[in-house]
Short mmCIF file of C-alpha atoms in Angstrom, two decimals:
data_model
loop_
_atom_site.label_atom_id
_atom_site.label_comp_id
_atom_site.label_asym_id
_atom_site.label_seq_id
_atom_site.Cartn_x
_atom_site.Cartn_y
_atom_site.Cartn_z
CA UNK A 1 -64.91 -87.16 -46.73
CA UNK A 2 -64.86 -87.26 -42.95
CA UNK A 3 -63.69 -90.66 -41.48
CA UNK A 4 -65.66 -92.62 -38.52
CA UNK A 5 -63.35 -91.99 -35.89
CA UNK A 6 -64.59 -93.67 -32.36
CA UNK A 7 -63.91 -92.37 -29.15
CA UNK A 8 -60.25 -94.25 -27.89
CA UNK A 9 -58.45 -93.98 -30.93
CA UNK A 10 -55.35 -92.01 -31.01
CA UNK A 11 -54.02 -90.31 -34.28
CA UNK A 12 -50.23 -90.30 -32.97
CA UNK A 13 -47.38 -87.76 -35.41
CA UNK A 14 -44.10 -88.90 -34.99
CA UNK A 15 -41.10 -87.80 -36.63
CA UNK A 16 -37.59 -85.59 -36.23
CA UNK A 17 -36.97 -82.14 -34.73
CA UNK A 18 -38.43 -79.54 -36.87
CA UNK A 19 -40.61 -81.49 -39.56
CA UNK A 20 -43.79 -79.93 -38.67
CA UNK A 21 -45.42 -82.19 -35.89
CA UNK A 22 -46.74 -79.68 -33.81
CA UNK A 23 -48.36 -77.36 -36.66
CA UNK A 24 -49.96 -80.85 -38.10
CA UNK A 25 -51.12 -82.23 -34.90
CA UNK A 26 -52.55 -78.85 -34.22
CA UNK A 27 -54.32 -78.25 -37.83
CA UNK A 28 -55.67 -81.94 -37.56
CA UNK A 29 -57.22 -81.30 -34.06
CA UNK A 30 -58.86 -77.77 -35.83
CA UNK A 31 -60.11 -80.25 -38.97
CA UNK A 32 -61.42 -83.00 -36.52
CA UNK A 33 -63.81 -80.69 -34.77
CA UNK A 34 -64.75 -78.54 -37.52
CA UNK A 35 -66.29 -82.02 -38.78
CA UNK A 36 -67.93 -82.50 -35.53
CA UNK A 37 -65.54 -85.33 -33.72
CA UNK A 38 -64.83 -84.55 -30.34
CA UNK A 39 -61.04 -84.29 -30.42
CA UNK A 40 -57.94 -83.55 -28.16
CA UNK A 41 -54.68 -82.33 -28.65
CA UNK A 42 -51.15 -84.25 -26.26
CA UNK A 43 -48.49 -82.22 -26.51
CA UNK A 44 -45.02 -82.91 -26.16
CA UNK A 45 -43.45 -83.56 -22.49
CA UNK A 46 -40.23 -83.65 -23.59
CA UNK A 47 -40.27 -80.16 -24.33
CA UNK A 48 -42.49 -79.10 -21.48
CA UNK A 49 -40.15 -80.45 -19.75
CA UNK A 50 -36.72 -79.10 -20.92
CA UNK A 51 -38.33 -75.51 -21.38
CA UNK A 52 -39.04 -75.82 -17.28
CA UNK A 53 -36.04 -77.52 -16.28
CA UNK A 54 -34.14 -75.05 -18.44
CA UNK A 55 -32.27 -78.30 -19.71
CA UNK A 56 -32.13 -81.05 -21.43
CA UNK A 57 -32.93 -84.55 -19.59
CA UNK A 58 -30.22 -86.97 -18.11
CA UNK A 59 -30.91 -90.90 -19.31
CA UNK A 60 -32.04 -91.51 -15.88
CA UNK A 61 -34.65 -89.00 -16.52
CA UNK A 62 -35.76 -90.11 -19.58
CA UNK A 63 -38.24 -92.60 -18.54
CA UNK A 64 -40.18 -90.49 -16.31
CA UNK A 65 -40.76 -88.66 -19.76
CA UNK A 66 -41.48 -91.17 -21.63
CA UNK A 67 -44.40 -92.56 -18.97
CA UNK A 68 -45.83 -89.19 -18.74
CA UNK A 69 -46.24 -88.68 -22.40
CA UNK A 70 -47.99 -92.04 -22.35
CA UNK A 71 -50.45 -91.67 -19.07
CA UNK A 72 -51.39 -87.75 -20.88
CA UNK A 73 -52.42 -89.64 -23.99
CA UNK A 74 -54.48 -92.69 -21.85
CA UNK A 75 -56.49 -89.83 -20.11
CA UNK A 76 -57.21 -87.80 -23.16
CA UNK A 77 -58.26 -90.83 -24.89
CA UNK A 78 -60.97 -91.60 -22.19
CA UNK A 79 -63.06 -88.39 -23.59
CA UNK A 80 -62.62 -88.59 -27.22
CA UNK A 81 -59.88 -88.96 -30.33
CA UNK A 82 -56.50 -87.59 -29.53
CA UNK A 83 -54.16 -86.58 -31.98
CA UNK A 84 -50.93 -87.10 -29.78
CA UNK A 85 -47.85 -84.70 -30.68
CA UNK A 86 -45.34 -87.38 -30.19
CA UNK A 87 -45.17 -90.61 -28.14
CA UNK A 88 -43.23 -91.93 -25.83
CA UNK A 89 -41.40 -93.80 -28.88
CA UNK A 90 -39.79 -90.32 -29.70
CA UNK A 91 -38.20 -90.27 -26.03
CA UNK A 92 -37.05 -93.88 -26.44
CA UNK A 93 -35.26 -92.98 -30.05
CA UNK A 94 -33.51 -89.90 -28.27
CA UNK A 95 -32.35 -92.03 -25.39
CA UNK A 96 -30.86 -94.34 -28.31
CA UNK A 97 -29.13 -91.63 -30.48
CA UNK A 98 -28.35 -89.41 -27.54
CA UNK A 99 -27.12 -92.11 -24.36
CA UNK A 100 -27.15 -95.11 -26.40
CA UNK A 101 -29.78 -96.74 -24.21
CA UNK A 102 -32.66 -98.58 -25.70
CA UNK A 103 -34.42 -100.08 -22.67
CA UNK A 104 -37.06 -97.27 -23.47
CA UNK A 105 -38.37 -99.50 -26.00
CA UNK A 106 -40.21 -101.95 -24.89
CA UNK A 107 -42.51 -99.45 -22.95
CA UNK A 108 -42.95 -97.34 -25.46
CA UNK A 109 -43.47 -99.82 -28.26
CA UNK A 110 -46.26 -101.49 -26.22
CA UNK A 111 -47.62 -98.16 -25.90
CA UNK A 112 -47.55 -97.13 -29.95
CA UNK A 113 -49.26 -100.47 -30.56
CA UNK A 114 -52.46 -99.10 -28.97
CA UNK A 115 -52.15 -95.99 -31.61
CA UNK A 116 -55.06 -96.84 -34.78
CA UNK A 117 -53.35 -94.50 -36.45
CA UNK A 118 -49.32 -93.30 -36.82
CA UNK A 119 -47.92 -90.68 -38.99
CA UNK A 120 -44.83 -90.22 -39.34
CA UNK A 121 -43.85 -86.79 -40.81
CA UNK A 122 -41.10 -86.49 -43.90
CA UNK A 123 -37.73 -84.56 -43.96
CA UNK A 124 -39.00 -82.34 -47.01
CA UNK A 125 -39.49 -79.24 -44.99
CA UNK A 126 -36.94 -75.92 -44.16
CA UNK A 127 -34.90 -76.75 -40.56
CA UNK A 128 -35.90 -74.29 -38.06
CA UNK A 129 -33.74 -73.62 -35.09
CA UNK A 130 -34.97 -73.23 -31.84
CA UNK A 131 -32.80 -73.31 -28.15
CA UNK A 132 -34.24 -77.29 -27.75
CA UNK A 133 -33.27 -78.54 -30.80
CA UNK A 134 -29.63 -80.09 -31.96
CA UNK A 135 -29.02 -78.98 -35.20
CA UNK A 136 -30.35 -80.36 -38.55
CA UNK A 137 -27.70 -82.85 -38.95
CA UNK A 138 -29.85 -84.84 -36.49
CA UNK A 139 -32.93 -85.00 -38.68
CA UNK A 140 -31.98 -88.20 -40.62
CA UNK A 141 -30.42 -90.49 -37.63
CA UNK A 142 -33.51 -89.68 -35.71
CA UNK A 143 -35.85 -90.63 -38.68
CA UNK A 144 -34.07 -93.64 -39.26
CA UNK A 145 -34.27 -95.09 -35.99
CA UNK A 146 -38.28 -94.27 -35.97
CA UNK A 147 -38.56 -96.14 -38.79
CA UNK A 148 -36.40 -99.06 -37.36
CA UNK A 149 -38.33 -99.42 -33.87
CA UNK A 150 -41.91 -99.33 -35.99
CA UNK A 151 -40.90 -101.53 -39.07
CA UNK A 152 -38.75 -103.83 -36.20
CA UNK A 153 -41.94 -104.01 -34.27
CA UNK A 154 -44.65 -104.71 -36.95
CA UNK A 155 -45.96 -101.42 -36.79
CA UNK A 156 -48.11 -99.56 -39.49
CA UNK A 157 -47.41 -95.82 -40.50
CA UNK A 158 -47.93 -93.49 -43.25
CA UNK A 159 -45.37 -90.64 -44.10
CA UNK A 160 -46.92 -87.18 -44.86
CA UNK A 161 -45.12 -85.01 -46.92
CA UNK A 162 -45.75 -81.27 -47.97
CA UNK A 163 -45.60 -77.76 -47.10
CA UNK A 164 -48.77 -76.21 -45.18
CA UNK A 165 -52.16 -77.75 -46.29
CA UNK A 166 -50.49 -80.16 -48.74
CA UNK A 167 -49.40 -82.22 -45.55
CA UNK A 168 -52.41 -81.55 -43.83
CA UNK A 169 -54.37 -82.52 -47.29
CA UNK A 170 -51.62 -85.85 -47.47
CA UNK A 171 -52.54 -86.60 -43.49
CA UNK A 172 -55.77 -86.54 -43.47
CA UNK A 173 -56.01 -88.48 -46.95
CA UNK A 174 -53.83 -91.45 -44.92
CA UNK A 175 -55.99 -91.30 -42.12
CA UNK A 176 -59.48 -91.37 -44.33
CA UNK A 177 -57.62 -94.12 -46.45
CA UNK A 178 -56.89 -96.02 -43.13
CA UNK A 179 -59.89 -95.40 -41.45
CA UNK A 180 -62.58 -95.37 -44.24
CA UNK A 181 -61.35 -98.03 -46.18
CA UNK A 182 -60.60 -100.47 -43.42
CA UNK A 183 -64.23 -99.41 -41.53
CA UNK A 184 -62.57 -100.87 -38.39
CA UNK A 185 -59.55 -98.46 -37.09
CA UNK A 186 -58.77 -99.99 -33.44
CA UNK A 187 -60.01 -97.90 -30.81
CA UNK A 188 -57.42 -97.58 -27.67
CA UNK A 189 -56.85 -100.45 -25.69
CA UNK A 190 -57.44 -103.00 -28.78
CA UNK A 191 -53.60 -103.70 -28.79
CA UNK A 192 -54.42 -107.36 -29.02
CA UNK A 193 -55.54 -106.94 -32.45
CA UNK A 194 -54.83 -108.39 -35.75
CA UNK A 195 -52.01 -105.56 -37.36
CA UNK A 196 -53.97 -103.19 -40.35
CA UNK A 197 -52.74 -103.57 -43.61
CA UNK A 198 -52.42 -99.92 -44.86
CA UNK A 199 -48.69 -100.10 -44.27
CA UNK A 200 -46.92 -98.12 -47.17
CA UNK A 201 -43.69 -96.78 -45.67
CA UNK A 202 -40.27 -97.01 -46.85
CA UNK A 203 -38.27 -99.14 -44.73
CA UNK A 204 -34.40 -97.98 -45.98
CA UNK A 205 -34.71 -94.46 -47.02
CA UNK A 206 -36.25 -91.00 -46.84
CA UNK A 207 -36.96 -90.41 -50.57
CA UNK A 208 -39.59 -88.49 -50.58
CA UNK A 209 -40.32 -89.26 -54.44
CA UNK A 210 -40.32 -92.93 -53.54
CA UNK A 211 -42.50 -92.36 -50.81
CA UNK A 212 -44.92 -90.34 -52.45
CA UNK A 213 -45.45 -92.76 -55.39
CA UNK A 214 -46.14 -95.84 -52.83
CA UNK A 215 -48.78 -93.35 -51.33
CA UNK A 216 -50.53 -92.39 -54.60
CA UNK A 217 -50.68 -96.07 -55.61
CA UNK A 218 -52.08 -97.28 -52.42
CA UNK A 219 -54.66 -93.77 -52.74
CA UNK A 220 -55.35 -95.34 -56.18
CA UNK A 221 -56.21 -98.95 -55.01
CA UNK A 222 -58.90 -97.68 -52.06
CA UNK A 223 -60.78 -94.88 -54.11
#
């Protein structure tokens, strides 16, 4: 099943160091226009940006960041569906758990709001060190304050789990679920809109045995 996907909407993967946002983002882009939908890929600024500085940001940096990961999204959105590699949410969550500054948030929530679609990928996979990243002890504080800002903020997400093409398979059966059974994902720019009601995340923990079961009953319920 391919979903009706309209030109605006943004397909935005969220989620810790090293739980596979990139690969997904990338393999959902690939699946997008093998099925014909003009798609684009939005990398992550962050680490554009630390691999050129040869650092890692200062907080007064931060929200430079955090803007341009949001205007790289708006322009990429003009031309078709962009699966975004982060949003400026993930910069405002580091600026929390790193400088204990949240005025980030209000920005960046704004911005998520205008995101149809948000997945937010699981701790179930290997850590995989790289110069950027902090260590895996970091994984779970990060996820937790993701899931704070969205749930805080009334916004929808679906957690993919799964090694390889079982989280592909588990994304792109939350996005059809969304998308097909709702036959009105919000393009871009529709941030004025009535919330969806596909929510099934788990708002206090990372289980991903409770998670899974919320997803295959909610699966159930739309097939």
């Amino acid at each position: 099943m391919t979903p009706t996907l309209p030109t605006g909407l943004v397909i935005a993967v969220l989620g810790a160091e090293s739980t596979g946002k990139t690969a997904l983002a990338t393999a959902l882009v690939q699946r997008l226009r093998e099925r014909g939908i003009p798609a684009t890929m939005v990398g992550e600024y962050l680490r554009e940006w630390c691999e050129r500085e040869g650092r890692t940001p200062r907080p007064g940096e931060q929200q430079v960041i955090a803007d341009e990961q949001t205007r790289r999204i708006d322009a990429a959105a003009a031309t078709g569906v962009v699966v975004a590699d982060t949003t400026a949410l993930m910069t405002a969550v580091y600026s929390e758990q790193l400088f204990d500054d949240r005025s980030l948030y209000a920005d960046a929530l704004a911005a998520q709001r205008c995101c149809a679609i948000t997945l937010l990928t699981a701790l179930d996979i290997p850590w995989v060190a790289d110069d950027m990243r902090d260590g895996p002890h970091a994984r779970q504080p990060t996820d937790t304050l993701v899931r704070a800002a969205l749930t805080g903020a009334g916004l929808s997400f679906a957690v993919v789990h799964g090694i390889g093409g079982e989280r592909l398979a588990s994304a792109w059966n939350a996005i059809n679920a969304i998308a097909g059974s709702e036959g009105r994902a919000r393009a871009r720019g529709r941030a004025d809109a009535k919330p969806a009601s596909w929510s099934w995340p788990c708002e206090k923990c990372s289980d991903p045995e409770c998670e899974h079961r919320l997803f295959t009953d909610l699966i159930g319920r739309r097939e």
